[in-house]
mmCIF file of C-alpha atoms in Angstrom:
data_model
loop_
_atom_site.group_PDB
_atom_site.id
_atom_site.type_symbol
_atom_site.label_atom_id
_atom_site.label_comp_id
_atom_site.label_asym_id
_atom_site.label_seq_id
_atom_site.Cartn_x
_atom_site.Cartn_y
_atom_site.Cartn_z
ATOM 1 C CA UNK A 22 5.173 -17.962 1.272
ATOM 2 C CA UNK A 23 4.897 -15.194 -0.839
ATOM 3 C CA UNK A 24 7.223 -12.631 0.213
ATOM 4 C CA UNK A 25 8.694 -8.809 -1.761
ATOM 5 C CA UNK A 26 12.269 -7.764 -1.053
ATOM 6 C CA UNK A 27 13.753 -4.163 -1.396
ATOM 7 C CA UNK A 28 17.172 -4.906 -0.877
ATOM 8 C CA UNK A 29 17.917 -0.973 0.120
ATOM 9 C CA UNK A 30 16.667 0.695 2.909
ATOM 10 C CA UNK A 31 18.560 4.464 1.767
ATOM 11 C CA UNK A 32 19.348 5.501 -1.564
ATOM 12 C CA UNK A 33 21.081 9.191 -1.973
ATOM 13 C CA UNK A 34 21.307 10.461 -5.320
ATOM 14 C CA UNK A 35 21.828 13.587 -6.629
ATOM 15 C CA UNK A 36 18.892 16.216 -8.567
ATOM 16 C CA UNK A 37 19.459 15.063 -12.358
ATOM 17 C CA UNK A 38 21.085 11.407 -11.692
ATOM 18 C CA UNK A 39 19.722 7.943 -12.610
ATOM 19 C CA UNK A 40 17.948 5.958 -9.783
ATOM 20 C CA UNK A 41 17.126 2.674 -9.417
ATOM 21 C CA UNK A 42 15.820 1.044 -6.735
ATOM 22 C CA UNK A 43 15.297 -2.349 -6.534
ATOM 23 C CA UNK A 44 12.596 -5.157 -5.936
ATOM 24 C CA UNK A 45 12.505 -9.204 -5.258
ATOM 25 C CA UNK A 46 9.647 -11.294 -5.269
ATOM 26 C CA UNK A 47 9.021 -14.673 -4.196
ATOM 27 C CA UNK A 48 5.777 -16.096 -5.507
ATOM 28 C CA UNK A 49 5.033 -19.403 -7.192
ATOM 29 C CA UNK A 50 3.349 -17.680 -10.642
ATOM 30 C CA UNK A 51 3.486 -14.541 -11.785
ATOM 31 C CA UNK A 52 1.823 -12.031 -9.858
ATOM 32 C CA UNK A 53 0.226 -8.470 -10.399
ATOM 33 C CA UNK A 54 3.460 -5.895 -9.403
ATOM 34 C CA UNK A 55 3.305 -2.876 -8.445
ATOM 35 C CA UNK A 56 5.555 0.459 -7.137
ATOM 36 C CA UNK A 57 3.706 2.895 -4.984
ATOM 37 C CA UNK A 58 5.458 6.322 -4.013
ATOM 38 C CA UNK A 59 4.741 7.748 -0.171
ATOM 39 C CA UNK A 60 5.501 11.337 0.680
ATOM 40 C CA UNK A 61 5.965 12.315 4.133
ATOM 41 C CA UNK A 62 2.642 12.424 5.637
ATOM 42 C CA UNK A 63 0.724 10.915 2.828
ATOM 43 C CA UNK A 64 -1.160 8.048 1.826
ATOM 44 C CA UNK A 65 0.662 6.522 -1.236
ATOM 45 C CA UNK A 66 0.333 6.722 -4.846
ATOM 46 C CA UNK A 67 0.086 4.415 -7.578
ATOM 47 C CA UNK A 68 3.116 4.740 -10.275
ATOM 48 C CA UNK A 69 3.106 1.885 -12.457
ATOM 49 C CA UNK A 70 1.892 -1.685 -12.471
ATOM 50 C CA UNK A 71 2.326 -4.759 -14.695
ATOM 51 C CA UNK A 72 0.000 -7.271 -15.208
ATOM 52 C CA UNK A 73 1.678 -8.932 -18.651
ATOM 53 C CA UNK A 74 2.424 -8.270 -22.062
ATOM 54 C CA UNK A 75 5.288 -5.502 -22.814
ATOM 55 C CA UNK A 76 7.464 -6.242 -19.799
ATOM 56 C CA UNK A 77 8.712 -2.707 -19.740
ATOM 57 C CA UNK A 78 5.721 -0.221 -18.001
ATOM 58 C CA UNK A 79 5.757 3.412 -18.062
ATOM 59 C CA UNK A 80 4.630 5.084 -15.586
ATOM 60 C CA UNK A 81 4.191 8.544 -13.956
ATOM 61 C CA UNK A 82 6.378 11.167 -13.023
ATOM 62 C CA UNK A 83 9.194 9.998 -15.302
ATOM 63 C CA UNK A 84 9.459 6.257 -13.987
ATOM 64 C CA UNK A 85 9.749 3.222 -15.624
ATOM 65 C CA UNK A 86 10.174 -0.542 -14.442
ATOM 66 C CA UNK A 87 11.424 -3.360 -15.914
ATOM 67 C CA UNK A 88 9.725 -7.334 -15.262
ATOM 68 C CA UNK A 89 12.633 -9.771 -15.425
ATOM 69 C CA UNK A 90 10.761 -13.061 -14.884
ATOM 70 C CA UNK A 91 14.060 -14.712 -15.023
ATOM 71 C CA UNK A 92 15.167 -12.572 -11.338
ATOM 72 C CA UNK A 93 11.888 -12.499 -10.096
ATOM 73 C CA UNK A 94 12.238 -8.638 -10.152
ATOM 74 C CA UNK A 95 10.767 -5.633 -10.597
ATOM 75 C CA UNK A 96 12.836 -2.668 -10.575
ATOM 76 C CA UNK A 97 12.082 1.452 -10.563
ATOM 77 C CA UNK A 98 14.035 3.340 -12.710
ATOM 78 C CA UNK A 99 13.999 7.325 -14.020
ATOM 79 C CA UNK A 100 16.801 8.651 -15.478
ATOM 80 C CA UNK A 101 17.152 12.078 -14.046
ATOM 81 C CA UNK A 102 16.123 11.908 -10.549
ATOM 82 C CA UNK A 103 14.038 16.133 -9.073
ATOM 83 C CA UNK A 104 14.056 16.969 -5.784
ATOM 84 C CA UNK A 105 10.340 16.288 -5.527
ATOM 85 C CA UNK A 106 10.682 12.177 -6.249
ATOM 86 C CA UNK A 107 12.081 12.024 -2.630
ATOM 87 C CA UNK A 108 9.787 9.907 -0.435
ATOM 88 C CA UNK A 109 9.613 6.683 1.032
ATOM 89 C CA UNK A 110 9.005 3.837 -1.908
ATOM 90 C CA UNK A 111 6.928 0.831 -2.185
ATOM 91 C CA UNK A 112 6.808 -2.112 -4.350
ATOM 92 C CA UNK A 113 3.822 -4.097 -4.201
ATOM 93 C CA UNK A 114 2.471 -8.025 -5.372
ATOM 94 C CA UNK A 115 -0.851 -9.198 -5.590
ATOM 95 C CA UNK A 116 -2.092 -12.601 -6.257
ATOM 96 C CA UNK A 117 -3.453 -13.124 -9.546
ATOM 97 C CA UNK A 118 -5.682 -16.052 -7.634
ATOM 98 C CA UNK A 119 -6.385 -14.146 -4.977
ATOM 99 C CA UNK A 120 -7.074 -10.988 -2.726
ATOM 100 C CA UNK A 121 -3.471 -10.780 -0.626
ATOM 101 C CA UNK A 122 -0.948 -8.136 -1.503
ATOM 102 C CA UNK A 123 1.903 -7.983 0.322
ATOM 103 C CA UNK A 124 4.451 -4.745 0.691
ATOM 104 C CA UNK A 125 8.446 -4.425 0.362
ATOM 105 C CA UNK A 126 9.917 -2.936 3.292
ATOM 106 C CA UNK A 127 10.352 0.596 0.887
ATOM 107 C CA UNK A 128 13.335 2.087 0.258
ATOM 108 C CA UNK A 129 13.909 5.710 1.014
ATOM 109 C CA UNK A 130 15.547 7.970 -1.309
ATOM 110 C CA UNK A 131 16.778 11.419 -0.308
ATOM 111 C CA UNK A 132 17.373 13.916 -3.018
ATOM 112 C CA UNK A 133 20.608 16.032 -2.851
ATOM 113 C CA UNK A 134 20.741 19.619 -5.232
ATOM 114 C CA UNK B 7 -13.969 12.740 -8.694
ATOM 115 C CA UNK B 8 -13.454 12.875 -5.086
ATOM 116 C CA UNK B 9 -10.081 10.390 -3.821
ATOM 117 C CA UNK B 10 -10.490 8.260 -0.962
ATOM 118 C CA UNK B 11 -11.273 10.002 2.161
ATOM 119 C CA UNK B 12 -10.521 8.927 6.166
ATOM 120 C CA UNK B 13 -11.596 10.176 9.811
ATOM 121 C CA UNK B 14 -10.019 10.723 11.555
ATOM 122 C CA UNK B 15 -6.829 11.638 10.448
ATOM 123 C CA UNK B 16 -5.096 11.593 14.008
ATOM 124 C CA UNK B 17 -6.793 10.114 17.055
ATOM 125 C CA UNK B 18 -4.541 9.480 20.144
ATOM 126 C CA UNK B 19 -6.535 6.745 22.337
ATOM 127 C CA UNK B 20 -5.440 4.864 25.931
ATOM 128 C CA UNK B 21 -5.103 1.342 26.434
ATOM 129 C CA UNK B 22 -7.886 -0.674 26.859
ATOM 130 C CA UNK B 23 -10.272 1.814 24.807
ATOM 131 C CA UNK B 24 -11.471 0.735 21.486
ATOM 132 C CA UNK B 25 -11.694 2.530 18.243
ATOM 133 C CA UNK B 26 -13.904 2.814 14.820
ATOM 134 C CA UNK B 27 -11.972 4.377 12.443
ATOM 135 C CA UNK B 28 -13.519 5.502 8.319
ATOM 136 C CA UNK B 29 -12.966 5.566 4.899
ATOM 137 C CA UNK B 30 -14.909 6.385 1.745
ATOM 138 C CA UNK B 31 -14.168 5.305 -1.159
ATOM 139 C CA UNK B 32 -14.295 6.457 -3.906
ATOM 140 C CA UNK B 33 -17.295 7.263 -6.120
ATOM 141 C CA UNK B 34 -18.574 3.463 -7.839
ATOM 142 C CA UNK B 35 -15.798 1.942 -6.243
ATOM 143 C CA UNK B 36 -16.887 -1.187 -4.092
ATOM 144 C CA UNK B 37 -13.779 -2.450 -2.808
ATOM 145 C CA UNK B 38 -11.756 -1.797 0.129
ATOM 146 C CA UNK B 39 -8.902 -2.479 1.863
ATOM 147 C CA UNK B 40 -7.261 -1.947 5.204
ATOM 148 C CA UNK B 41 -3.802 -1.909 6.247
ATOM 149 C CA UNK B 42 -1.745 -1.489 9.214
ATOM 150 C CA UNK B 43 1.801 0.680 8.279
ATOM 151 C CA UNK B 44 4.279 1.086 11.297
ATOM 152 C CA UNK B 45 7.587 1.477 11.253
ATOM 153 C CA UNK B 46 8.862 -1.701 12.663
ATOM 154 C CA UNK B 47 6.602 -4.178 10.493
ATOM 155 C CA UNK B 48 6.080 -1.868 7.359
ATOM 156 C CA UNK B 49 3.053 -1.891 5.468
ATOM 157 C CA UNK B 50 0.718 -5.059 6.688
ATOM 158 C CA UNK B 51 -2.667 -5.951 4.717
ATOM 159 C CA UNK B 52 -5.559 -5.955 7.439
ATOM 160 C CA UNK B 53 -8.924 -7.506 5.453
ATOM 161 C CA UNK B 54 -10.496 -6.963 1.913
ATOM 162 C CA UNK B 55 -14.203 -6.165 2.368
ATOM 163 C CA UNK B 56 -15.927 -6.138 -1.228
ATOM 164 C CA UNK B 57 -19.952 -5.558 -1.496
ATOM 165 C CA UNK B 58 -20.566 -5.916 2.262
ATOM 166 C CA UNK B 59 -18.668 -9.138 2.364
ATOM 167 C CA UNK B 60 -15.665 -9.495 4.201
ATOM 168 C CA UNK B 61 -13.067 -11.597 1.068
ATOM 169 C CA UNK B 62 -9.591 -11.682 2.495
ATOM 170 C CA UNK B 63 -7.854 -11.470 5.713
ATOM 171 C CA UNK B 64 -4.078 -11.106 6.918
ATOM 172 C CA UNK B 65 -2.240 -12.079 10.267
ATOM 173 C CA UNK B 66 -4.212 -10.362 12.496
ATOM 174 C CA UNK B 67 -5.223 -10.693 15.670
ATOM 175 C CA UNK B 68 -9.682 -10.463 16.504
ATOM 176 C CA UNK B 69 -9.223 -7.648 17.806
ATOM 177 C CA UNK B 70 -8.761 -6.026 14.567
ATOM 178 C CA UNK B 71 -12.214 -5.801 12.721
ATOM 179 C CA UNK B 72 -14.541 -4.000 9.930
ATOM 180 C CA UNK B 73 -17.318 -3.555 8.123
ATOM 181 C CA UNK B 74 -18.782 -2.712 4.698
ATOM 182 C CA UNK B 75 -22.247 -0.847 3.911
ATOM 183 C CA UNK B 76 -24.300 -1.074 1.724
ATOM 184 C CA UNK B 77 -23.046 2.722 0.383
ATOM 185 C CA UNK B 78 -19.487 0.727 -0.255
ATOM 186 C CA UNK B 79 -18.494 2.881 3.149
ATOM 187 C CA UNK B 80 -15.875 0.638 5.249
ATOM 188 C CA UNK B 81 -15.366 1.361 8.992
ATOM 189 C CA UNK B 82 -12.150 -0.834 10.744
ATOM 190 C CA UNK B 83 -12.726 -0.975 14.519
ATOM 191 C CA UNK B 84 -10.017 -1.825 16.839
ATOM 192 C CA UNK B 85 -11.006 -3.322 20.613
ATOM 193 C CA UNK B 86 -8.844 -3.603 23.698
ATOM 194 C CA UNK B 87 -5.882 -1.041 22.322
ATOM 195 C CA UNK B 88 -2.572 -2.389 22.935
ATOM 196 C CA UNK B 89 0.424 0.503 22.713
ATOM 197 C CA UNK B 90 1.459 -1.004 19.635
ATOM 198 C CA UNK B 91 -2.020 -0.513 17.536
ATOM 199 C CA UNK B 92 0.006 2.825 17.266
ATOM 200 C CA UNK B 93 0.156 3.079 13.200
ATOM 201 C CA UNK B 94 -0.800 4.849 10.760
ATOM 202 C CA UNK B 95 -3.892 2.589 8.496
ATOM 203 C CA UNK B 96 -4.580 2.920 5.283
ATOM 204 C CA UNK B 97 -7.575 2.401 3.465
ATOM 205 C CA UNK B 98 -7.787 1.398 -0.034
ATOM 206 C CA UNK B 99 -10.414 1.260 -2.762
ATOM 207 C CA UNK B 100 -11.017 0.007 -6.388
ATOM 208 C CA UNK B 101 -13.776 -1.090 -8.226
ATOM 209 C CA UNK B 102 -13.765 -4.712 -7.514
ATOM 210 C CA UNK B 103 -11.980 -6.910 -5.803
ATOM 211 C CA UNK B 104 -9.047 -8.548 -7.371
ATOM 212 C CA UNK B 105 -5.092 -6.562 -7.745
ATOM 213 C CA UNK B 106 -6.362 -6.486 -11.125
ATOM 214 C CA UNK B 107 -7.775 -3.854 -9.982
ATOM 215 C CA UNK B 108 -5.597 -0.395 -8.936
ATOM 216 C CA UNK B 109 -6.005 0.524 -5.489
ATOM 217 C CA UNK B 110 -6.467 4.038 -4.428
ATOM 218 C CA UNK B 111 -5.189 4.994 -1.029
ATOM 219 C CA UNK B 112 -6.339 7.630 1.228
ATOM 220 C CA UNK B 113 -4.382 9.963 3.445
ATOM 221 C CA UNK B 114 -4.603 7.926 6.688
ATOM 222 C CA UNK B 115 -5.397 7.726 10.167
ATOM 223 C CA UNK B 116 -2.683 8.020 12.130
ATOM 224 C CA UNK B 117 -3.668 6.750 16.043
ATOM 225 C CA UNK B 118 -1.519 7.056 18.510
ATOM 226 C CA UNK B 119 -2.090 4.637 21.873
ATOM 227 C CA UNK B 120 -0.560 6.094 24.915
#
């Protein structure tokens, strides 16, 4: 069965520090991969997505993610975190041969000044 | 272009009642998906509609149903509400079905069942 794992429930970083949020997936083939961000009381906003091609994907707000097939991972990175990045981050996978869509359990990011 | 809108934003119901939530997709989008978000279960896929047809359904009981109209607006209905149905219900739209299409999420309807 397909699954998405975000091992870190909560991460705290200092403003200006680098960030890496982990995401691992279990799927029979390479799925579509996404990172979403959810601010308190808000819906989800797409940060970036990977479908094919270059395994390093650039997104909005200075985020990037790298697809590593050998590790079944799609980790999200940002070189310098801003206080406004504090939010909940969700990794998601979508089946290429169907319409099921699975979210990870999310990683809550706190940014300290 | 206006985003995905969901109404109402907040709702309080009591056990045993039923509720209908509405979602208006981005203009031109024909696919609408629904998700339930709870602290315990996270984000779970409910179902997806495309061109008024249910394309896929998650693992939820039959109390959860939906439909899509010819203008792509979608409604979700939950009958015989249970306390565990308290959640944020998110709607997402995309141009067509399939995950090659980016989903755009609405702000959600927060349902509280007492």
